[in-house]
mmCIF file of C-alpha atoms in Angstrom:
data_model
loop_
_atom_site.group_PDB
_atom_site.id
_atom_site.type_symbol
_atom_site.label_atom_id
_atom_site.label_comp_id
_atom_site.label_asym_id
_atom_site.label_seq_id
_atom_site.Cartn_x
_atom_site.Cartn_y
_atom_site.Cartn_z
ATOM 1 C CA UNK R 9 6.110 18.805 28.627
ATOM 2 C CA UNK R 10 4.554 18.598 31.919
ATOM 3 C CA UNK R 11 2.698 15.157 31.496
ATOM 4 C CA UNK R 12 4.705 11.888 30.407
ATOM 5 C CA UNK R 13 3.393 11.317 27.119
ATOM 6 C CA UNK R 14 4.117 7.593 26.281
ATOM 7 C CA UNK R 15 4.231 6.365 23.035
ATOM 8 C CA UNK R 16 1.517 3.792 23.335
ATOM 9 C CA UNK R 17 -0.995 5.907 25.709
ATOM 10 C CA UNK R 18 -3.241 7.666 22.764
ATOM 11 C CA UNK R 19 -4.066 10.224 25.537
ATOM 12 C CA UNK R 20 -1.041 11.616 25.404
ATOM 13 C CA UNK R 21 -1.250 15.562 25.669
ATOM 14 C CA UNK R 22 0.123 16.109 22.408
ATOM 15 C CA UNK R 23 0.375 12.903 19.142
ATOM 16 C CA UNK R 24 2.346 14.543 16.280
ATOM 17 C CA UNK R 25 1.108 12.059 12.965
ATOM 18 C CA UNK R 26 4.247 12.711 10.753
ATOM 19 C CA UNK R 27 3.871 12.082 7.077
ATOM 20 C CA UNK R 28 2.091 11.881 3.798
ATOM 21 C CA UNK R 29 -0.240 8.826 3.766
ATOM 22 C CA UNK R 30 -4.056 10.556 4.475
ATOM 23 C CA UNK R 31 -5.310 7.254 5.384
ATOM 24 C CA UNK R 32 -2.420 5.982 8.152
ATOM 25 C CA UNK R 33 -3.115 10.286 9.225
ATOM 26 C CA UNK R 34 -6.545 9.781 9.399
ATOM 27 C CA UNK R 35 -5.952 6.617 11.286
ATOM 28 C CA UNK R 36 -3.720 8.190 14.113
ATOM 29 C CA UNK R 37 -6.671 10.788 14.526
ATOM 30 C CA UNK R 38 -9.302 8.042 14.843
ATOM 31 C CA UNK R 39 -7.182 6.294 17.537
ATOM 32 C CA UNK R 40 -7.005 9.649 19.837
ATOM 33 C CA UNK R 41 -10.872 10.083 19.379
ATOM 34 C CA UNK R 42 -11.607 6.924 20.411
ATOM 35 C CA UNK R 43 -9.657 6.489 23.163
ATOM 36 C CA UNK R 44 -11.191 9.453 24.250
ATOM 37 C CA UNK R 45 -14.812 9.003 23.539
ATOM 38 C CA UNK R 46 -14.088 5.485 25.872
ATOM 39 C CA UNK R 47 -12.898 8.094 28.544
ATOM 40 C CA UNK R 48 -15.901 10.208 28.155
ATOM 41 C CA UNK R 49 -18.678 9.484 25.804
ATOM 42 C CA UNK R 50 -19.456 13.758 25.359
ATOM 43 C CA UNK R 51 -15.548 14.528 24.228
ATOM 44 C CA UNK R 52 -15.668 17.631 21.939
ATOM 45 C CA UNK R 53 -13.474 16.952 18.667
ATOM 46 C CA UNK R 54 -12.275 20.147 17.106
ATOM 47 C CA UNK R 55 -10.811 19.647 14.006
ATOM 48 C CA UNK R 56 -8.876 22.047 12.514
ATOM 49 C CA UNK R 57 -7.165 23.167 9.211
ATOM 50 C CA UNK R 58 -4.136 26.014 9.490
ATOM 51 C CA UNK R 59 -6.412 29.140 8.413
ATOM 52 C CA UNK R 60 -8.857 27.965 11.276
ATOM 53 C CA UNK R 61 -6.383 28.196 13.734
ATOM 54 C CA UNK R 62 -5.233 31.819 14.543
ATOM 55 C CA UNK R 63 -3.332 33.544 16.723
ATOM 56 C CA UNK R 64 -5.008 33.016 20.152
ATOM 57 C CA UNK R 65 -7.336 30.157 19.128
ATOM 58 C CA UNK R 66 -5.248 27.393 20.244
ATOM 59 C CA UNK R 67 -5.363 29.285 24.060
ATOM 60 C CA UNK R 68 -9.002 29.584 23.490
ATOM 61 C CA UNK R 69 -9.802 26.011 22.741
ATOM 62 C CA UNK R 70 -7.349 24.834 25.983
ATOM 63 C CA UNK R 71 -8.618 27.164 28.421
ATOM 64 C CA UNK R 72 -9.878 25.757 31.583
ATOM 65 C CA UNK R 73 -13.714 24.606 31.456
ATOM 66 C CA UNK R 74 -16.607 25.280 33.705
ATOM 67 C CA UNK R 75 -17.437 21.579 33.427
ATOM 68 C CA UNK R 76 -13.734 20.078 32.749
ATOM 69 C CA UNK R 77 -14.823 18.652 29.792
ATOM 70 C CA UNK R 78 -12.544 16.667 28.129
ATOM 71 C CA UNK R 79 -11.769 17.646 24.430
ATOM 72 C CA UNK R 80 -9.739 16.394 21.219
ATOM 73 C CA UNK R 81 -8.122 19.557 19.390
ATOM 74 C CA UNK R 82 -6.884 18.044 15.399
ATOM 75 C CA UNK R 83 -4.567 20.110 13.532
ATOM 76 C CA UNK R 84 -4.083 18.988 10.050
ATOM 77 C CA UNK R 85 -1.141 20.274 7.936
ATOM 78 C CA UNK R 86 0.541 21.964 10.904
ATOM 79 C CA UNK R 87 3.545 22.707 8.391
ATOM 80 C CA UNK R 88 1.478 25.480 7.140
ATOM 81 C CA UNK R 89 0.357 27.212 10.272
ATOM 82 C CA UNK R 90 1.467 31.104 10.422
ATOM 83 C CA UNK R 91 4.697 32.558 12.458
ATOM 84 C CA UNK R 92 2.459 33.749 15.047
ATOM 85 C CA UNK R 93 0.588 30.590 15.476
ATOM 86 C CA UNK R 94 3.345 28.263 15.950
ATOM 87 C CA UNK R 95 4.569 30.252 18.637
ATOM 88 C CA UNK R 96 1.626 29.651 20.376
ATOM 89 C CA UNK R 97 1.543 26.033 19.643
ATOM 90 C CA UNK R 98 5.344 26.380 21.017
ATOM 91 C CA UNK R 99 4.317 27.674 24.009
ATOM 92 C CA UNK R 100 1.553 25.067 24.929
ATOM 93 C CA UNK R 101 3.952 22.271 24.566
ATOM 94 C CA UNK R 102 5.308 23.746 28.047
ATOM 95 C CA UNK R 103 2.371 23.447 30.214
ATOM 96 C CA UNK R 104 -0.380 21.245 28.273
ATOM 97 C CA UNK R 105 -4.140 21.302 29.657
ATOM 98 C CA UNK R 106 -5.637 18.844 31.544
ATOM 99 C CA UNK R 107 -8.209 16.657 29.503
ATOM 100 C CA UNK R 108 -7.290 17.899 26.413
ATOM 101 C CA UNK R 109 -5.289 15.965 23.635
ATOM 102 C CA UNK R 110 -3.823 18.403 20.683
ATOM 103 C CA UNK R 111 -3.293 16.004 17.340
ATOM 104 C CA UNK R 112 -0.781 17.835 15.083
ATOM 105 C CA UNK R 113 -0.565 16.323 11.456
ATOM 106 C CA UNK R 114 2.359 17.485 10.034
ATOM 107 C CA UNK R 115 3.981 16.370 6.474
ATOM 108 C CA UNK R 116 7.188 15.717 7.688
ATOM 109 C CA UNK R 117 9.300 17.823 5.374
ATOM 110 C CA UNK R 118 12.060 20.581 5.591
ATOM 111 C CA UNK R 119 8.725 23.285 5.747
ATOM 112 C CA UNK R 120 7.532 23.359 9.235
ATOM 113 C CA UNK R 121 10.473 21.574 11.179
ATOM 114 C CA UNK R 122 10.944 24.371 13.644
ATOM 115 C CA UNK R 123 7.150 23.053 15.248
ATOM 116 C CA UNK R 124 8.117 19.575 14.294
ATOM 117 C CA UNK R 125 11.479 19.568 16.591
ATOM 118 C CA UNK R 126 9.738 21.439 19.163
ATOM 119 C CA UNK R 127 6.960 19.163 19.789
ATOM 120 C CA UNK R 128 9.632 15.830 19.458
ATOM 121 C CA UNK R 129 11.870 17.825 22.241
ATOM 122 C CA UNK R 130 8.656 18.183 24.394
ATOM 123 C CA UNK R 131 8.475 14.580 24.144
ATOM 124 C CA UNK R 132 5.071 14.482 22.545
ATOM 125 C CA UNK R 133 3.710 10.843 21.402
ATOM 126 C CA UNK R 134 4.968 10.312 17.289
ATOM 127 C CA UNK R 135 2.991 7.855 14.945
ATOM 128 C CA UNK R 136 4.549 7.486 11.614
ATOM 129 C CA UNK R 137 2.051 7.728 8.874
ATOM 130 C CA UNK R 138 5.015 7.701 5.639
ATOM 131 C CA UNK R 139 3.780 7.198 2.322
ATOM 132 C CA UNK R 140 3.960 3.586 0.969
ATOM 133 C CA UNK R 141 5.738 3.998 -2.342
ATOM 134 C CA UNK R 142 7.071 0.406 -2.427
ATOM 135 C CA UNK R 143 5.338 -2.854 -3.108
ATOM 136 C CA UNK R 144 6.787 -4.365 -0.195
ATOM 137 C CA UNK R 145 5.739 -1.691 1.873
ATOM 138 C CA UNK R 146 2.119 -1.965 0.589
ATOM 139 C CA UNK R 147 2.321 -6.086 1.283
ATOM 140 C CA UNK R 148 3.157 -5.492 4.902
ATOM 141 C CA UNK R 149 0.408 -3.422 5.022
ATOM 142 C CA UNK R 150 -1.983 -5.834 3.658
ATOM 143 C CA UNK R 151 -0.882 -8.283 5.927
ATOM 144 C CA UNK R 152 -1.396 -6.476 8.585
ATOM 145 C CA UNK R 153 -4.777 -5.352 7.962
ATOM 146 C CA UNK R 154 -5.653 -9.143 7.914
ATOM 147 C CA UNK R 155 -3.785 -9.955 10.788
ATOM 148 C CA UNK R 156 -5.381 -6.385 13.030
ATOM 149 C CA UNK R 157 -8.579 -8.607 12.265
ATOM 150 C CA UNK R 158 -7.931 -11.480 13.067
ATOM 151 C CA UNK R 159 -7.964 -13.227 9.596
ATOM 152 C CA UNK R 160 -5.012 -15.413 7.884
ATOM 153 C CA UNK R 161 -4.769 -14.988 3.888
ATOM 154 C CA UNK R 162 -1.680 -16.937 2.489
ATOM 155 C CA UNK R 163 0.991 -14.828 1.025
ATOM 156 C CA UNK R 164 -0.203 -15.541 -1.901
ATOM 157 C CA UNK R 165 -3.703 -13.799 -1.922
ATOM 158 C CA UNK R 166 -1.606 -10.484 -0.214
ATOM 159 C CA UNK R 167 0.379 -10.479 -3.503
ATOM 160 C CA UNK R 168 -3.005 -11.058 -5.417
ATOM 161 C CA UNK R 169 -4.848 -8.332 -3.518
ATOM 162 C CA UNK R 170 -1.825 -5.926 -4.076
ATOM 163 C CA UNK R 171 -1.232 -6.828 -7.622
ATOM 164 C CA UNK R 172 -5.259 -6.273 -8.238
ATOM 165 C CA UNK R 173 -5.583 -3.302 -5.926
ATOM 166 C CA UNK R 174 -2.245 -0.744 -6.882
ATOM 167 C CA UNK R 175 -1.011 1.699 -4.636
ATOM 168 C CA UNK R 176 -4.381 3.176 -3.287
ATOM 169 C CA UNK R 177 -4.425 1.939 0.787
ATOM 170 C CA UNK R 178 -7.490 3.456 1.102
ATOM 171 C CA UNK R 179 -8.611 0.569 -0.938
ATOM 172 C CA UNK R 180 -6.412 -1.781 -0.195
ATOM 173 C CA UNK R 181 -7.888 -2.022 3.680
ATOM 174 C CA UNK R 182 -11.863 -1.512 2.210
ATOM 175 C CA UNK R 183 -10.692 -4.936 0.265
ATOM 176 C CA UNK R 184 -9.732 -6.610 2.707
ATOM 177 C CA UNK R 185 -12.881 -5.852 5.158
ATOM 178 C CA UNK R 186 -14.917 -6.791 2.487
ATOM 179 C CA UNK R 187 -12.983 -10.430 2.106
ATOM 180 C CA UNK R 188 -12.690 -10.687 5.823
ATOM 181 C CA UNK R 189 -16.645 -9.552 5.933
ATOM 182 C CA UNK R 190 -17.709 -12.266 3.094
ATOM 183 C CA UNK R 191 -15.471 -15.151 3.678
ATOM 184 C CA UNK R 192 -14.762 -17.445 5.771
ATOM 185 C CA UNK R 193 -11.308 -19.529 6.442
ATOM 186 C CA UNK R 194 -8.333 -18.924 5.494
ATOM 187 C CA UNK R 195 -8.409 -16.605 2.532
ATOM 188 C CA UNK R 196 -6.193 -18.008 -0.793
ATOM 189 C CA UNK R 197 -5.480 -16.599 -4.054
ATOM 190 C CA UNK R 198 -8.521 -17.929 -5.569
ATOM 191 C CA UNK R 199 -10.499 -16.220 -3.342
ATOM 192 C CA UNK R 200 -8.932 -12.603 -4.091
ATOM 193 C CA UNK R 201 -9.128 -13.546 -8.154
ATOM 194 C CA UNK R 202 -12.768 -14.541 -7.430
ATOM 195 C CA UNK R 203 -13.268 -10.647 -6.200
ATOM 196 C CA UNK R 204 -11.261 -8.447 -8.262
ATOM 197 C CA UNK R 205 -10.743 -10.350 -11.979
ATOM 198 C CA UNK R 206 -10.740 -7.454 -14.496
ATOM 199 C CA UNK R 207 -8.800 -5.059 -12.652
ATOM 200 C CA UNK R 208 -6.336 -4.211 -14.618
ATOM 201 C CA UNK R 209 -2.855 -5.254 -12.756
ATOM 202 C CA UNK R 210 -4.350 -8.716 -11.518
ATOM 203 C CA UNK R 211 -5.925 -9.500 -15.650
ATOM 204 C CA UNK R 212 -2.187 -8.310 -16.876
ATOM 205 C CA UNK R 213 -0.480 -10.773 -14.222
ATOM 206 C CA UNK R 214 -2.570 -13.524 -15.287
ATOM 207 C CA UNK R 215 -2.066 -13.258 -19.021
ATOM 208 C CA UNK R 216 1.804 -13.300 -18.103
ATOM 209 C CA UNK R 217 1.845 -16.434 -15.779
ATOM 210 C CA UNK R 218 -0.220 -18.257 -18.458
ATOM 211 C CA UNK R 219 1.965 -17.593 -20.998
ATOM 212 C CA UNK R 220 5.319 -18.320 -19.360
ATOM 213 C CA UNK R 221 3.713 -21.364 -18.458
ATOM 214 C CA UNK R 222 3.040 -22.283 -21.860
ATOM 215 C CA UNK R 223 -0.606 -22.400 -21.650
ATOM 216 C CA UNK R 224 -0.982 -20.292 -25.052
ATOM 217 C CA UNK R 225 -4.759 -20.599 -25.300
ATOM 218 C CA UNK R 226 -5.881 -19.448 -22.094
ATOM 219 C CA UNK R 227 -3.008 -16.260 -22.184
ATOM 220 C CA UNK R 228 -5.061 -15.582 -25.270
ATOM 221 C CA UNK R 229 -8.228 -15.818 -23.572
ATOM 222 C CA UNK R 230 -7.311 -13.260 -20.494
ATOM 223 C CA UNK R 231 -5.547 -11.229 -23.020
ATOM 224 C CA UNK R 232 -8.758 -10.741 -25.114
ATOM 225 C CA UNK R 233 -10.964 -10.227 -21.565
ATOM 226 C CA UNK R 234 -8.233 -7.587 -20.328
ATOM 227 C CA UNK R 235 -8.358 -5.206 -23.545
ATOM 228 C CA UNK R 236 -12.485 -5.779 -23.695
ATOM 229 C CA UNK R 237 -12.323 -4.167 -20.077
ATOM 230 C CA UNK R 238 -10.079 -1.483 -20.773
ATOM 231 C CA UNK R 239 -6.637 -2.873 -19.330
ATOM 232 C CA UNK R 240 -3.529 -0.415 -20.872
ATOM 233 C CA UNK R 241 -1.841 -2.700 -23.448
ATOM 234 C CA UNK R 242 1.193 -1.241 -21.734
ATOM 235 C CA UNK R 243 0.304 -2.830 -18.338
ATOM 236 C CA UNK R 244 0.610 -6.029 -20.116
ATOM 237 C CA UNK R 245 3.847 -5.687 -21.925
ATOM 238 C CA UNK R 246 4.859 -4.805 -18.404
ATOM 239 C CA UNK R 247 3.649 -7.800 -16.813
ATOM 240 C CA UNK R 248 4.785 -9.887 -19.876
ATOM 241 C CA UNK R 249 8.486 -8.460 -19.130
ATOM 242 C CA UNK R 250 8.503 -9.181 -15.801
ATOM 243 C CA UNK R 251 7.363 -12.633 -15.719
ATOM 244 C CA UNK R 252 9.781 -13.610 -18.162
ATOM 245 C CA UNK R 253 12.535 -11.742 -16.612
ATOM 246 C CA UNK R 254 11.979 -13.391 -13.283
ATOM 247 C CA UNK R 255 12.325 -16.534 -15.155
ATOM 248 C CA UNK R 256 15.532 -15.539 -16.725
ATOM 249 C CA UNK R 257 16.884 -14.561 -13.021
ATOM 250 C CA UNK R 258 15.938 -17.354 -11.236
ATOM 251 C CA UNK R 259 17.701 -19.960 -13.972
ATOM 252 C CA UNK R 260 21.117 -17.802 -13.464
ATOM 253 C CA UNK R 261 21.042 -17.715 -9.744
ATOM 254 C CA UNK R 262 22.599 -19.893 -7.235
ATOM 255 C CA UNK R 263 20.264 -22.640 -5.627
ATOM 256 C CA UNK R 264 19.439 -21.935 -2.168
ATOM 257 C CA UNK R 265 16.482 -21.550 0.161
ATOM 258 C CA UNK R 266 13.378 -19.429 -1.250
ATOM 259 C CA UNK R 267 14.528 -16.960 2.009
ATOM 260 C CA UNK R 268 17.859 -16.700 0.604
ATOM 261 C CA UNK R 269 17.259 -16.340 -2.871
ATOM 262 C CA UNK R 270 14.551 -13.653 -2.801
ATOM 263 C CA UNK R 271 17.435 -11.366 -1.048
ATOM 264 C CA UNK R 272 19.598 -12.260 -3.474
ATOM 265 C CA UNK R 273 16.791 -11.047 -6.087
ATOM 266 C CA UNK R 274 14.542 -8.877 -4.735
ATOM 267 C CA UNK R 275 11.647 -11.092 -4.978
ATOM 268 C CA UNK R 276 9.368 -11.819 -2.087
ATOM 269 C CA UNK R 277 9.722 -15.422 -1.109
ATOM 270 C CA UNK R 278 6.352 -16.984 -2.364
ATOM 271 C CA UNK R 279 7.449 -15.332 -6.115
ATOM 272 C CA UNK R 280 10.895 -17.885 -5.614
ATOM 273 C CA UNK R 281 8.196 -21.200 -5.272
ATOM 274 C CA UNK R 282 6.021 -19.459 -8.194
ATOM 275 C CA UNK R 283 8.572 -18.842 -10.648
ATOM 276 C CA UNK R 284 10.429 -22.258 -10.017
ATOM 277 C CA UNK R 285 7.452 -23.926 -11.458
ATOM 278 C CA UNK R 286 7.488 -21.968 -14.164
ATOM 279 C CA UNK R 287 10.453 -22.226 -15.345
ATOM 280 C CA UNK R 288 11.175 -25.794 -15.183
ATOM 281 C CA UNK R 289 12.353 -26.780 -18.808
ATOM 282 C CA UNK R 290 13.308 -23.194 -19.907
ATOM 283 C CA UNK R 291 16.667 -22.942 -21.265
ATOM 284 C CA UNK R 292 18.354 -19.509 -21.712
ATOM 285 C CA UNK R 293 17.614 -19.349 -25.518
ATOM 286 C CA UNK R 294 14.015 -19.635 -24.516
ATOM 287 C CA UNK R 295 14.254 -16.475 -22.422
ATOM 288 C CA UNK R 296 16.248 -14.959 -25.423
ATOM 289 C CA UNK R 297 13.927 -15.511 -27.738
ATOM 290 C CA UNK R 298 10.645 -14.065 -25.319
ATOM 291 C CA UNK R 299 12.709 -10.870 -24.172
ATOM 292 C CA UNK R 300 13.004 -9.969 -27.646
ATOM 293 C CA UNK R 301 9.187 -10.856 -28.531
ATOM 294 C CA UNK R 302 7.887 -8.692 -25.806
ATOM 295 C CA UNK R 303 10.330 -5.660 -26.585
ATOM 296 C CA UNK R 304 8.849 -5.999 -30.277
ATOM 297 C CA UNK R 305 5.087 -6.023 -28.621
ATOM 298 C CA UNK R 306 6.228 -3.000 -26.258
ATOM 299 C CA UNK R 307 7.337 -0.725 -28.990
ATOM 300 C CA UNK R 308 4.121 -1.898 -31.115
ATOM 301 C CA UNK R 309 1.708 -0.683 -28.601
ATOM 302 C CA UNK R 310 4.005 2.172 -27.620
ATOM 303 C CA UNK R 311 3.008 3.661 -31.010
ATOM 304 C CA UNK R 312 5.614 1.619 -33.359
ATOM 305 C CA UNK R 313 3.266 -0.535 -34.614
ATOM 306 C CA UNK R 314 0.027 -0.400 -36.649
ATOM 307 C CA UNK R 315 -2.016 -2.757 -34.236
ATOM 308 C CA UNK R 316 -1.453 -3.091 -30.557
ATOM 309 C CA UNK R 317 -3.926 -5.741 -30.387
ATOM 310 C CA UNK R 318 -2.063 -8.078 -33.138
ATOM 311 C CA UNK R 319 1.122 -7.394 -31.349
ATOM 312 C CA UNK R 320 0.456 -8.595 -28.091
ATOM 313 C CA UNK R 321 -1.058 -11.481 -29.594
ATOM 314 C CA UNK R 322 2.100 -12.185 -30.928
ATOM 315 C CA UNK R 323 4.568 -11.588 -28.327
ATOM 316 C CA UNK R 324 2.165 -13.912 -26.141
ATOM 317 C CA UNK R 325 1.765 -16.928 -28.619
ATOM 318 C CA UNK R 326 6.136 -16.647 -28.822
ATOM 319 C CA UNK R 327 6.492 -16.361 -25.291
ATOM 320 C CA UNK R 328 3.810 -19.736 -24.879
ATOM 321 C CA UNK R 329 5.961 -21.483 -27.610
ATOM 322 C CA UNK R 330 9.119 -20.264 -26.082
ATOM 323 C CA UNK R 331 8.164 -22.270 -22.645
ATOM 324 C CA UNK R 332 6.641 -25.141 -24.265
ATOM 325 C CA UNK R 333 10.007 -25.551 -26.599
ATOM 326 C CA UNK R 334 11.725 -25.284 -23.575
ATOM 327 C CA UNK R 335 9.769 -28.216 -21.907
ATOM 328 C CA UNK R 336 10.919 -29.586 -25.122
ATOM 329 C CA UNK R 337 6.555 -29.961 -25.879
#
C-alpha cells in the first residue's frame, strides 16, 4: 500500500473491521467517519452493501475529484462481494486515493479470505470486532464502557449489569449510558438492581443468593415476583444450581487469595468474596442435600412434574433449610 496505514490513525487508507459483533462493526465505522468529518466537516460517507458495489464502482467512487473532496467509502460484508469485484478491491490496495478511506467489514471466516489476506498483506489498519460469546468477555466489555466514560462501577454492579442485561452489547453499552447519564458517584450493585429488577437473569440470581443464604422468606418473595413477570422457571433452576454449586466448590478448594482461587475455579474474583459469605456454616451434606432438591425442581419444571410453581417452591425452602442447618440455625 502506498500510504503507511498505522494501526491507531483512523485515516488510514484502508480499516478492515474483522468479525461478527454488529455493534463493535458499527463502532469501527463510526470511528473512521468521525475522524473524518473533524478533517472536513462536508466528507461524503458512502455506505455500501456487496450487490451495491459492482464491477467498476469501487474505481468510480475513488476517482480523482474536481474539488478533492475527501470521502468515507463502507463496505459491509465484504466476504460476499463477487469474483470480479474483489479484484478490483485487490487492485486498489496497490495505489489507494488520496482523501479517501475504504472501510471493509468482513466476517472473518474461511469465505472471503482471499480479500481478507490481501488487504492484511497491504498493511491496511485491522480492528477486531469478534463476537462476545463468553461472560468474561461481555464483563470486560462493560467495564470498559464505564471506564471510555469516565465512570467507576465496582465489580460488582458489572456482574449485576451483565447478569440483568444477557448477551445483547447493544444493550449492554445503552445501560450503561443511561446509569452513567442518571447517576452520580461511583455506581454499586444497588444502583444496577435499582434499574433493571425484573429482568429475568438478575430476579433468578437473586432468588438463588437468598436462598443459599438461608433467607427462605425473601427467596420466596423474589421467586413469586420473578414468575408474576414472566421469568423461565428454568432460568431459576439454573441460577439455583449454580449458586449452590459454587458453594460446594469453594468448601473443597484450597484456601488462597480470591486472585488465586478464581483461576483455580473459573470464577471472577468478586464471586470468591461473595460466595465465602455464603457459605460459612455449610457442611458438604448441606450441599448434598440442595443438589438433589434442585435436580428434583429441574426435572419438575422440565415437564416431570405436575406444578412447576410448587416445585420451585420446594427446592428453594430445602435449599434455605439446607444453609440454615448448616449454620446449625
Amino acid at each position: 500500500m502506498a500510504r503507511n496505514a498505522a494501526q491507531d490513525n483512523p485515516l488510514a487508507p484502508v480499516t478492515l473491521a474483522v468479525g461478527q459483533e454488529d455493534l463493535l462493526l458499527d463502532r469501527a465505522v463510526q470511528q473512521v467517519v468521525a475522524a473524518a468529518r473533524a478533517a472536513d466537516a462536508d466528507t461524503d460517507v458512502r455506505d455500501l452493501t456487496p450487490d451495491q458495489l459492482q464491477p467498476g464502482t469501487l474505481a468510480e467512487l475513488t476517482s480523482p475529484s474536481l474539488f478533492a473532496e475527501r470521502k468515507v467509502v463502507v463496505v459491509r460484508n465484504a466476504q460476499d462481494l463477487s469474483a470480479d469485484t474483489i479484484k478490483d478491491v485487490k487492485a486498489y490496495f496497490g495505489a489507494p486515493a488520496e482523501e479517501i478511506t475504504l472501510v471493509l467489514l468482513h466476517a472473518g471466516g474461511a469465505k472471503g479470505k482471499g480479500l481478507l489476506d490481501a488487504a492484511r498483506k497491504a498493511g491496511a489498519r485491522e480492528v477486531a470486532c469478534p463476537k462476545m460469546t463468553k461472560p468474561a468477555d461481555r464483563l470486560s466489555f462493560v467495564r470498559g464502557e464505564f471506564r471510555t466514560l469516565g465512570r467507576s462501577a465496582t465489580p460488582e454492579a458489572c456482574q449485576a449489569l451483565v447478569d440483568s442485561i444477557g448477551s445483547d452489547l447493544r444493550e449492554l453499552a445503552s445501560a450503561v449510558s443511561q446509569l452513567v447519564a442518571d447517576v452520580e458517584g461511583t455506581i454499586d450493585e444497588a444502583v444496577v438492581g435499582r434499574y433493571y429488577t425484573g429482568r429475568a437473569e438478575a430476579s433468578s440470581f437473586t432468588v438463588a443468593d437468598r436462598a443459599v443464604e438461608g433467607r427462605a422468606a425473601e427467596a420466596l418473595e423474589a421467586l413469586r415476583w420473578s414468575l408474576s413477570t414472566g421469568v423461565a422457571p428454568v432460568l431459576i433452576t439454573s441460577a439455583l444450581a449454580q449458586g449452590v454449586r459454587a458453594i460446594g466448590k469453594l468448601s473443597s478448594a484450597r484456601g488462597g487469595r480470591p486472585a488465586d482461587l478464581a483461576r483455580e475455579l473459573g470464577m471472577p474474583p468478586w464471586k470468591i468474596d461473595r460466595v465465602r459469605q455464603q457459605m460459612r456454616g455449610w457442611t458438604p451434606d448441606g450441599v448434598a442435600i440442595a443438589l438433589r432438591a434442585v435436580a428434583e425442581a429441574d426435572a419438575g419444571v422440565k415437564g416431570g412434574g405436575d406444578d412447576p410453581e410448587y416445585a420451585l417452591e420446594k427446592a428453594v425452602v430445602t435449599v434455605a433449610r439446607a444453609a440454615r442447618a448448616s449454620r446449625g440455625r
